[in-house]
Amino acid sequence: MVSSAGTYDCVVVGGGVVGLSSAWELAGTGLKVAVLDQAVPGRESSWAGAGMLPPGNLAHARTGEERLRSLSHELWPQWVATLLAQTGIDPGFRRDGGLEIRLGGAPQALDEEIRSWHAAGVECEPLSAQAAQALEPALTPHLVTAYHLPDFGQVRNPRLLKALQAGCAARGVCVCAGTPALQWERTGDRVQRVLTPVGPFAAAHFVVAAGAWSEPLLTALGPAPWVRPMRGQIVLLNQPTGPEFPPLLRRPINLGHNYLVPRGDGRILVGSTEEDVGYDRRNTAGGVAGLLELACQVAPSLASATIERTWAGLRPRSIDGLPYLGKTAAASNVVIATGHFRAGLQLSPGTARLVRNLVRDEPPAISLEAFDPARVGAD
Ligand SMILES: Cc1cc2nc3c(=O)[nH]c(=O)nc-3n(C[C@H](O)[C@H](O)[C@H](O)COP(=O)(O)OP(=O)(O)OC[C@H]3O[C@@H](n4cnc5c(N)ncnc54)[C@H](O)[C@@H]3O)c2cc1C
């Protein structure tokens, strides 16, 4: 086997959506880039996610989270169009709305959220139970309140990851599977090389995008941000569609942290649990049972759907749910891009743009203040 170890402008550690998007963006500026993944690129949290893309409006965004979501919202259409043109792989990006619903509680339960969307400059339509059912006839009649976000989107994340890998290849990025970053070699405050079982990778810049595994890698350099795995389980249902059987649901249906995401081909993802169980990727009887119960409560006719598959992924959780994006104080040429928790897919185009800004010393597209890796958790 020919080793890809060698000298690059930038080495990205981690081949999830964050690492691959960053590598693709960096290579688009002419840099020679390598991505190292300890296993199979694009098969961890980024593959396991539901692919939901909530909207944003950069002109009105008030917080760091809103700004990064809004920047990504702006970038998504061009991002997927370029990937499709470059690779021929369609990431299945759609922006045809999403509902937030509540099955119990007070009819005013969502009023605060609706006000918040309006204040953030995002179109949001309050719905009566009847109006929600008119949009999604399969919904239970026991709805209490709902709203509609017309600009809510989704992406088929496994396809996005394939497209990103093909896009990276088209831009000359070396994506190295089965290549764990084991150790750093540094001179003064600069990392010179990262050591792997296939040899050293030298670079002028390094990006750590190793998802739930980022903290030990960064601790080897110095004070590191707090990152932990948070398991999320998903059940994939299938309800055949055809001319006489239109898709049961048309849009993602959210209930706080739970959701049903119809893929348009009869498949419906039901998610998700949030479990602090370390690096345990199993599906459990309790997790799956809870999701199935939820699905049948939200859309009772799903009781006859086929259970096609179940899976679980490890979200990279940060101390406050916001990603860490910035240079580490421990080494002047290492950029941290991790801790995206529940939002790494939706935030990936904006994250990649900021990583490019950091590596190339460009003015950042939005303020990085809220994402400072030293903000909490560092010793
Ligand atoms: C059930 C579930 C549902 C979700 N739904 C959504 C959603 O609808 N919308 C949304 O925006 N987000 C969602 N998320 C969150 C999203 O999936 C994550 O935030 C995102 O995937 C994080 O991407 P990442 O690239 O940081 O991590 P990962 O995809 O986990 O990638 C990290 C990579 O780093 C590699 N790695 C680790 N250590 C090393 C090392 N030492 N050397 C080399 N490689 C290494 C790993 O092998 C892995 O491939 C969901 C997550 C889950 C689990």
Short mmCIF file of C-alpha atoms and ligand atoms in Angstrom, two decimals:
data_model
loop_
_atom_site.label_atom_id
_atom_site.label_comp_id
_atom_site.label_asym_id
_atom_site.label_seq_id
_atom_site.Cartn_x
_atom_site.Cartn_y
_atom_site.Cartn_z
CA MET A 1 0.00 0.00 0.00
CA VAL A 2 1.32 3.45 -0.90
CA SER A 3 1.28 5.69 2.16
CA SER A 4 -0.29 9.15 1.81
CA ALA A 5 1.91 10.48 4.59
CA GLY A 6 3.81 13.52 3.40
CA THR A 7 3.66 17.29 3.46
CA TYR A 8 0.45 19.29 3.06
CA ASP A 9 -0.71 22.86 3.47
CA CYS A 10 -3.40 21.66 5.86
CA VAL A 11 -4.17 18.37 7.60
CA VAL A 12 -7.73 17.92 8.89
CA VAL A 13 -8.19 15.32 11.63
CA GLY A 14 -11.67 13.79 11.40
CA GLY A 15 -13.67 12.87 8.30
CA GLY A 16 -17.21 13.66 9.48
CA VAL A 17 -19.33 16.41 7.97
CA VAL A 18 -17.27 19.09 9.72
CA GLY A 19 -13.88 17.77 8.60
CA LEU A 20 -14.93 16.93 5.03
CA SER A 21 -16.75 20.26 4.54
CA SER A 22 -13.75 22.17 5.87
CA ALA A 23 -11.34 20.21 3.66
CA TRP A 24 -13.50 20.76 0.58
CA GLU A 25 -13.73 24.49 1.28
CA LEU A 26 -9.98 24.81 1.96
CA ALA A 27 -9.04 22.84 -1.16
CA GLY A 28 -11.30 25.17 -3.14
CA THR A 29 -8.86 27.98 -2.32
CA GLY A 30 -5.96 26.02 -3.81
CA LEU A 31 -4.52 24.49 -0.63
CA LYS A 32 -3.11 20.95 -0.62
CA VAL A 33 -5.21 19.19 2.01
CA ALA A 34 -5.35 15.76 3.68
CA VAL A 35 -8.19 14.41 5.84
CA LEU A 36 -7.31 11.70 8.36
CA ASP A 37 -10.01 9.43 9.72
CA GLN A 38 -9.39 6.73 12.28
CA ALA A 39 -12.12 4.55 10.75
CA VAL A 40 -14.34 5.04 7.68
CA PRO A 41 -14.90 8.71 6.81
CA GLY A 42 -18.50 9.88 7.06
CA ARG A 43 -19.77 6.93 9.09
CA GLU A 44 -20.09 8.36 12.60
CA SER A 45 -22.46 11.01 13.95
CA SER A 46 -22.72 12.75 10.58
CA TRP A 47 -24.08 9.60 8.94
CA ALA A 48 -26.43 8.88 11.86
CA GLY A 49 -28.09 12.31 11.94
CA ALA A 50 -31.55 13.20 10.65
CA GLY A 51 -30.42 15.97 8.28
CA MET A 52 -32.82 18.65 9.46
CA LEU A 53 -31.89 22.22 8.53
CA PRO A 54 -33.77 24.91 10.49
CA PRO A 55 -33.86 28.37 8.88
CA GLY A 56 -32.16 31.62 9.83
CA ASN A 57 -31.85 35.23 8.70
CA LEU A 58 -28.39 36.78 8.91
CA ALA A 59 -29.71 40.35 8.79
CA HIS A 60 -31.68 39.82 12.01
CA ALA A 61 -29.67 37.13 13.83
CA ARG A 62 -29.15 38.12 17.46
CA THR A 63 -26.88 35.44 18.96
CA GLY A 64 -23.80 33.49 17.90
CA GLU A 65 -25.92 30.39 17.28
CA GLU A 66 -28.41 32.33 15.16
CA ARG A 67 -25.60 33.94 13.15
CA LEU A 68 -23.90 30.61 12.35
CA ARG A 69 -27.23 28.95 11.50
CA SER A 70 -28.18 31.93 9.32
CA LEU A 71 -24.82 31.99 7.55
CA SER A 72 -25.23 28.28 6.82
CA HIS A 73 -28.84 28.83 5.70
CA GLU A 74 -27.54 31.38 3.17
CA LEU A 75 -24.77 29.07 1.96
CA TRP A 76 -26.74 25.79 1.62
CA PRO A 77 -28.31 26.26 -1.86
CA GLN A 78 -25.03 27.21 -3.55
CA TRP A 79 -23.12 24.63 -1.51
CA VAL A 80 -25.23 21.70 -2.74
CA ALA A 81 -25.46 23.07 -6.30
CA THR A 82 -21.64 23.20 -6.51
CA LEU A 83 -21.29 19.71 -5.05
CA LEU A 84 -23.85 18.33 -7.50
CA ALA A 85 -22.17 19.99 -10.48
CA GLN A 86 -18.74 18.79 -9.37
CA THR A 87 -19.61 15.20 -8.42
CA GLY A 88 -22.94 14.28 -10.02
CA ILE A 89 -24.14 13.22 -6.54
CA ASP A 90 -27.38 14.87 -5.41
CA PRO A 91 -27.31 15.41 -1.62
CA GLY A 92 -31.13 15.55 -1.58
CA PHE A 93 -31.35 19.10 -0.24
CA ARG A 94 -34.97 20.32 0.03
CA ARG A 95 -36.47 23.38 1.60
CA ASP A 96 -40.20 22.70 1.78
CA GLY A 97 -41.05 23.60 5.32
CA GLY A 98 -41.36 21.97 8.72
CA LEU A 99 -43.86 21.89 11.55
CA GLU A 100 -43.37 22.22 15.29
CA ILE A 101 -46.25 20.67 17.22
CA ARG A 102 -47.35 19.92 20.78
CA LEU A 103 -49.69 17.07 21.67
CA GLY A 104 -50.29 18.20 25.26
CA GLY A 105 -49.95 21.25 27.48
CA ALA A 106 -51.44 24.70 27.06
CA PRO A 107 -52.52 26.09 23.66
CA GLN A 108 -50.01 28.93 24.30
CA ALA A 109 -47.11 26.47 24.74
CA LEU A 110 -45.40 27.56 21.53
CA ASP A 111 -46.13 31.30 21.69
CA GLU A 112 -42.69 32.17 23.08
CA GLU A 113 -40.95 30.19 20.30
CA ILE A 114 -43.10 31.87 17.65
CA ARG A 115 -42.18 35.32 19.03
CA SER A 116 -38.52 34.31 19.02
CA TRP A 117 -38.59 33.20 15.35
CA HIS A 118 -40.26 36.50 14.41
CA ALA A 119 -37.69 38.51 16.35
CA ALA A 120 -34.95 36.60 14.49
CA GLY A 121 -36.50 37.68 11.18
CA VAL A 122 -37.64 34.16 10.23
CA GLU A 123 -41.03 33.51 8.67
CA CYS A 124 -43.14 31.51 11.13
CA GLU A 125 -46.89 30.87 10.83
CA PRO A 126 -48.85 29.97 13.99
CA LEU A 127 -51.30 27.16 13.19
CA SER A 128 -54.47 25.89 14.79
CA ALA A 129 -54.75 22.12 15.14
CA GLN A 130 -57.08 22.11 12.12
CA ALA A 131 -54.69 24.16 10.01
CA ALA A 132 -51.80 21.83 10.91
CA GLN A 133 -53.90 18.84 9.90
CA ALA A 134 -54.78 20.51 6.63
CA LEU A 135 -51.04 20.70 5.87
CA GLU A 136 -50.33 17.18 7.17
CA PRO A 137 -53.52 15.09 7.12
CA ALA A 138 -51.86 12.08 8.80
CA LEU A 139 -51.30 14.04 12.03
CA THR A 140 -53.26 12.97 15.09
CA PRO A 141 -56.43 15.01 15.78
CA HIS A 142 -55.19 15.38 19.39
CA LEU A 143 -52.88 18.26 18.54
CA VAL A 144 -52.92 21.22 20.90
CA THR A 145 -50.87 23.78 19.04
CA ALA A 146 -48.45 24.08 16.11
CA TYR A 147 -46.48 26.42 13.88
CA HIS A 148 -45.04 26.21 10.37
CA LEU A 149 -41.56 27.28 9.27
CA PRO A 150 -41.80 27.52 5.47
CA ASP A 151 -38.00 27.79 5.06
CA PHE A 152 -37.18 24.68 7.08
CA GLY A 153 -35.06 22.27 5.02
CA GLN A 154 -33.52 18.84 5.05
CA VAL A 155 -30.61 17.03 3.42
CA ARG A 156 -30.00 13.30 2.93
CA ASN A 157 -26.88 13.31 5.07
CA PRO A 158 -25.42 9.95 3.93
CA ARG A 159 -25.63 11.28 0.34
CA LEU A 160 -24.16 14.61 1.40
CA LEU A 161 -21.19 12.77 2.91
CA LYS A 162 -20.66 10.80 -0.31
CA ALA A 163 -20.84 14.03 -2.31
CA LEU A 164 -18.36 15.74 0.03
CA GLN A 165 -15.90 12.85 -0.30
CA ALA A 166 -16.22 12.91 -4.09
CA GLY A 167 -15.93 16.72 -4.05
CA CYS A 168 -12.79 16.45 -1.92
CA ALA A 169 -11.32 13.93 -4.38
CA ALA A 170 -12.16 16.25 -7.29
CA ARG A 171 -10.26 19.05 -5.54
CA GLY A 172 -7.24 16.82 -4.92
CA VAL A 173 -7.83 16.23 -1.20
CA CYS A 174 -6.31 13.02 0.13
CA VAL A 175 -9.04 11.41 2.31
CA CYS A 176 -7.25 8.76 4.35
CA ALA A 177 -9.46 6.08 5.96
CA GLY A 178 -8.13 3.93 8.81
CA THR A 179 -5.56 6.59 9.67
CA PRO A 180 -5.86 7.70 13.30
CA ALA A 181 -4.00 10.80 14.44
CA LEU A 182 -1.97 9.41 17.35
CA GLN A 183 0.45 12.08 18.45
CA TRP A 184 1.58 15.63 17.70
CA GLU A 185 5.15 16.74 17.04
CA ARG A 186 5.76 20.40 17.74
CA THR A 187 8.44 23.06 17.78
CA GLY A 188 7.67 25.92 20.16
CA ASP A 189 4.04 26.94 19.75
CA ARG A 190 3.66 25.33 16.30
CA VAL A 191 2.69 21.77 15.47
CA GLN A 192 4.96 20.41 12.74
CA ARG A 193 3.60 16.93 12.18
CA VAL A 194 0.87 14.56 13.27
CA LEU A 195 1.94 10.95 13.67
CA THR A 196 -0.17 8.07 12.34
CA PRO A 197 0.40 4.32 11.85
CA VAL A 198 1.15 4.96 8.14
CA GLY A 199 3.70 7.68 8.87
CA PRO A 200 3.90 11.37 9.73
CA PHE A 201 1.75 14.04 8.06
CA ALA A 202 3.49 17.42 8.05
CA ALA A 203 1.58 20.65 7.43
CA ALA A 204 1.57 24.40 7.92
CA HIS A 205 -1.93 24.17 9.45
CA PHE A 206 -3.98 21.54 11.28
CA VAL A 207 -7.72 21.37 11.91
CA VAL A 208 -9.14 19.16 14.67
CA ALA A 209 -12.65 18.05 13.67
CA ALA A 210 -12.75 14.70 15.41
CA GLY A 211 -16.31 14.96 16.73
CA ALA A 212 -16.94 13.19 20.04
CA TRP A 213 -13.29 12.04 20.09
CA SER A 214 -11.79 15.56 19.93
CA GLU A 215 -10.99 16.20 23.58
CA PRO A 216 -8.19 13.62 24.09
CA LEU A 217 -6.53 14.75 20.86
CA LEU A 218 -6.57 18.36 21.98
CA THR A 219 -5.56 17.55 25.55
CA ALA A 220 -2.34 16.16 24.12
CA LEU A 221 -1.56 19.73 23.00
CA GLY A 222 -2.60 21.61 26.14
CA PRO A 223 -5.79 22.93 27.77
CA ALA A 224 -8.69 21.57 25.76
CA PRO A 225 -12.41 22.30 25.47
CA TRP A 226 -14.84 19.85 27.07
CA VAL A 227 -16.36 17.43 24.52
CA ARG A 228 -18.39 14.30 25.35
CA PRO A 229 -20.39 11.78 23.28
CA MET A 230 -24.17 11.96 23.59
CA ARG A 231 -25.97 9.02 22.04
CA GLY A 232 -28.96 9.52 19.76
CA GLN A 233 -31.02 6.58 18.55
CA ILE A 234 -33.12 6.57 15.39
CA VAL A 235 -35.78 4.21 14.01
CA LEU A 236 -36.35 4.16 10.26
CA LEU A 237 -39.93 3.33 9.25
CA ASN A 238 -41.09 2.56 5.75
CA GLN A 239 -44.61 3.07 4.47
CA PRO A 240 -44.83 2.19 0.76
CA THR A 241 -45.85 5.06 -1.52
CA GLY A 242 -47.27 5.03 -5.03
CA PRO A 243 -49.91 6.75 -7.19
CA GLU A 244 -52.71 5.61 -4.83
CA PHE A 245 -50.59 6.05 -1.67
CA PRO A 246 -49.13 9.54 -1.43
CA PRO A 247 -46.39 9.96 1.20
CA LEU A 248 -47.91 9.88 4.67
CA LEU A 249 -46.02 12.99 5.79
CA ARG A 250 -44.58 15.74 3.60
CA ARG A 251 -42.53 17.79 6.04
CA PRO A 252 -40.41 17.19 9.15
CA ILE A 253 -42.57 17.24 12.29
CA ASN A 254 -40.77 18.38 15.44
CA LEU A 255 -41.85 18.03 19.06
CA GLY A 256 -39.06 19.73 20.93
CA HIS A 257 -36.08 17.37 20.67
CA ASN A 258 -38.11 14.58 19.05
CA TYR A 259 -39.08 14.44 15.40
CA LEU A 260 -40.38 12.56 12.39
CA VAL A 261 -38.55 13.29 9.15
CA PRO A 262 -40.15 12.02 5.92
CA ARG A 263 -37.64 11.39 3.14
CA GLY A 264 -40.18 11.58 0.31
CA ASP A 265 -39.72 7.95 -0.74
CA GLY A 266 -41.93 6.42 1.97
CA ARG A 267 -39.16 6.32 4.57
CA ILE A 268 -39.65 8.22 7.81
CA LEU A 269 -36.89 8.74 10.38
CA VAL A 270 -38.09 8.85 13.96
CA GLY A 271 -35.69 10.38 16.45
CA SER A 272 -34.15 10.79 18.78
CA THR A 273 -32.95 9.90 22.23
CA GLU A 274 -30.35 11.95 24.12
CA GLU A 275 -28.32 9.59 26.32
CA ASP A 276 -25.12 10.12 28.25
CA VAL A 277 -23.71 6.57 27.90
CA GLY A 278 -20.15 7.13 26.73
CA TYR A 279 -19.02 5.61 23.43
CA ASP A 280 -21.86 3.03 23.36
CA ARG A 281 -23.53 3.04 19.93
CA ARG A 282 -26.13 0.31 20.62
CA ASN A 283 -29.83 0.60 20.05
CA THR A 284 -31.76 -0.34 23.17
CA ALA A 285 -35.22 -1.82 23.69
CA GLY A 286 -36.26 1.22 25.74
CA GLY A 287 -34.91 3.74 23.25
CA VAL A 288 -36.59 2.10 20.26
CA ALA A 289 -39.87 1.51 22.15
CA GLY A 290 -40.06 5.20 23.11
CA LEU A 291 -39.52 6.34 19.53
CA LEU A 292 -42.12 3.92 18.13
CA GLU A 293 -44.66 5.11 20.69
CA LEU A 294 -43.98 8.71 19.73
CA ALA A 295 -44.36 7.96 16.01
CA CYS A 296 -47.74 6.28 16.51
CA GLN A 297 -48.97 9.10 18.73
CA VAL A 298 -48.02 11.76 16.17
CA ALA A 299 -49.33 9.92 13.09
CA PRO A 300 -51.51 6.96 14.20
CA SER A 301 -51.49 5.30 10.75
CA LEU A 302 -47.74 4.70 11.19
CA ALA A 303 -48.76 1.75 13.40
CA SER A 304 -48.80 -0.35 10.21
CA ALA A 305 -45.42 0.86 8.91
CA THR A 306 -42.48 -1.51 8.51
CA ILE A 307 -39.50 -1.08 10.85
CA GLU A 308 -36.74 -0.98 8.26
CA ARG A 309 -33.71 -0.28 10.41
CA THR A 310 -32.47 1.22 13.64
CA TRP A 311 -29.18 2.94 14.40
CA ALA A 312 -27.48 5.24 16.86
CA GLY A 313 -24.80 7.91 16.65
CA LEU A 314 -22.61 9.84 19.08
CA ARG A 315 -23.20 13.58 18.96
CA PRO A 316 -20.17 15.67 19.96
CA ARG A 317 -21.55 17.57 22.92
CA SER A 318 -19.92 20.80 24.08
CA ILE A 319 -20.30 22.46 27.44
CA ASP A 320 -23.12 24.77 26.25
CA GLY A 321 -24.36 23.12 23.04
CA LEU A 322 -22.50 25.59 20.81
CA PRO A 323 -19.55 24.48 18.67
CA TYR A 324 -15.96 25.35 19.45
CA LEU A 325 -14.51 27.26 16.49
CA GLY A 326 -11.21 29.01 16.74
CA LYS A 327 -7.48 28.64 17.21
CA THR A 328 -6.28 26.82 20.26
CA ALA A 329 -4.12 28.79 22.64
CA ALA A 330 -1.99 25.66 22.93
CA ALA A 331 -0.62 25.82 19.36
CA SER A 332 -0.79 28.77 16.99
CA ASN A 333 -1.42 26.72 13.82
CA VAL A 334 -4.18 24.40 15.09
CA VAL A 335 -7.83 25.28 14.44
CA ILE A 336 -10.55 23.60 16.49
CA ALA A 337 -13.88 22.81 14.80
CA THR A 338 -15.87 20.51 17.03
CA GLY A 339 -18.66 20.22 19.63
CA HIS A 340 -21.53 20.81 17.20
CA PHE A 341 -23.80 18.59 19.33
CA ARG A 342 -27.30 18.46 17.74
CA ALA A 343 -26.54 20.83 14.85
CA GLY A 344 -23.39 19.79 12.98
CA LEU A 345 -25.17 19.04 9.72
CA GLN A 346 -27.14 22.29 9.55
CA LEU A 347 -24.09 24.33 10.60
CA SER A 348 -21.58 22.62 8.30
CA PRO A 349 -21.36 25.14 5.41
CA GLY A 350 -20.93 28.07 7.81
CA THR A 351 -18.43 26.13 9.90
CA ALA A 352 -16.36 25.30 6.81
CA ARG A 353 -16.34 28.97 5.80
CA LEU A 354 -15.11 30.00 9.26
CA VAL A 355 -12.44 27.28 9.28
CA ARG A 356 -11.22 28.61 5.94
CA ASN A 357 -11.19 32.15 7.36
CA LEU A 358 -9.15 30.98 10.37
CA VAL A 359 -6.64 28.90 8.39
CA ARG A 360 -6.12 31.58 5.75
CA ASP A 361 -6.13 34.48 8.20
CA GLU A 362 -9.12 36.09 6.50
CA PRO A 363 -11.64 38.30 8.33
CA PRO A 364 -14.28 35.90 9.72
CA ALA A 365 -17.64 35.80 7.91
CA ILE A 366 -19.34 36.27 11.31
CA SER A 367 -18.05 37.00 14.79
CA LEU A 368 -16.30 34.01 16.37
CA GLU A 369 -16.73 35.28 19.91
CA ALA A 370 -19.53 32.87 20.93
CA PHE A 371 -17.49 29.88 19.72
CA ASP A 372 -14.20 30.60 21.49
CA PRO A 373 -12.72 27.19 22.41
CA ALA A 374 -11.32 28.72 25.62
CA ARG A 375 -14.70 30.06 26.78
CA VAL A 376 -15.39 27.20 29.19
CA GLY A 377 -13.93 23.90 30.18
CA ALA A 378 -10.30 24.76 29.58
CA ASP A 379 -8.06 24.38 32.62
C1 LIG B 1 -29.42 10.68 16.02
C2 LIG B 1 -28.80 11.98 15.60
C3 LIG B 1 -29.58 12.91 14.92
C4 LIG B 1 -29.03 14.13 14.50
N1 LIG B 1 -29.79 14.98 13.74
C5 LIG B 1 -29.24 16.13 13.29
C6 LIG B 1 -29.99 16.99 12.46
O1 LIG B 1 -31.14 16.70 12.10
N2 LIG B 1 -29.41 18.16 12.04
C7 LIG B 1 -28.13 18.50 12.41
O2 LIG B 1 -27.68 19.55 12.02
N3 LIG B 1 -27.39 17.67 13.19
C8 LIG B 1 -27.91 16.51 13.63
N4 LIG B 1 -27.19 15.68 14.44
C9 LIG B 1 -25.87 16.14 14.91
C10 LIG B 1 -24.82 15.96 13.86
O3 LIG B 1 -24.91 14.67 13.30
C11 LIG B 1 -23.43 16.19 14.49
O4 LIG B 1 -23.40 17.44 15.13
C12 LIG B 1 -22.34 16.17 13.40
O5 LIG B 1 -22.45 15.00 12.64
C13 LIG B 1 -20.95 16.28 13.99
O6 LIG B 1 -20.05 16.13 12.92
P1 LIG B 1 -18.52 15.89 13.16
O7 LIG B 1 -17.88 15.87 11.83
O8 LIG B 1 -18.03 16.84 14.19
O9 LIG B 1 -18.46 14.45 13.89
P2 LIG B 1 -18.48 12.96 13.31
O10 LIG B 1 -19.43 12.80 12.20
O11 LIG B 1 -18.67 12.06 14.50
O12 LIG B 1 -17.03 12.77 12.71
C14 LIG B 1 -15.87 12.73 13.50
C15 LIG B 1 -14.87 11.86 12.76
O13 LIG B 1 -13.60 11.95 13.40
C16 LIG B 1 -12.97 10.71 13.31
N5 LIG B 1 -11.93 10.66 14.34
C17 LIG B 1 -12.08 10.68 15.68
N6 LIG B 1 -10.88 10.64 16.30
C18 LIG B 1 -9.94 10.58 15.34
C19 LIG B 1 -8.51 10.50 15.35
N7 LIG B 1 -7.80 10.49 16.49
N8 LIG B 1 -7.87 10.44 14.16
C20 LIG B 1 -8.56 10.45 12.99
N9 LIG B 1 -9.92 10.50 12.94
C21 LIG B 1 -10.60 10.59 14.09
C22 LIG B 1 -14.10 9.71 13.52
O14 LIG B 1 -13.78 8.43 12.99
C23 LIG B 1 -15.25 10.39 12.75
O15 LIG B 1 -15.36 9.93 11.42
C24 LIG B 1 -27.69 14.43 14.82
C25 LIG B 1 -26.90 13.48 15.47
C26 LIG B 1 -27.44 12.26 15.85
C27 LIG B 1 -26.57 11.23 16.52
#
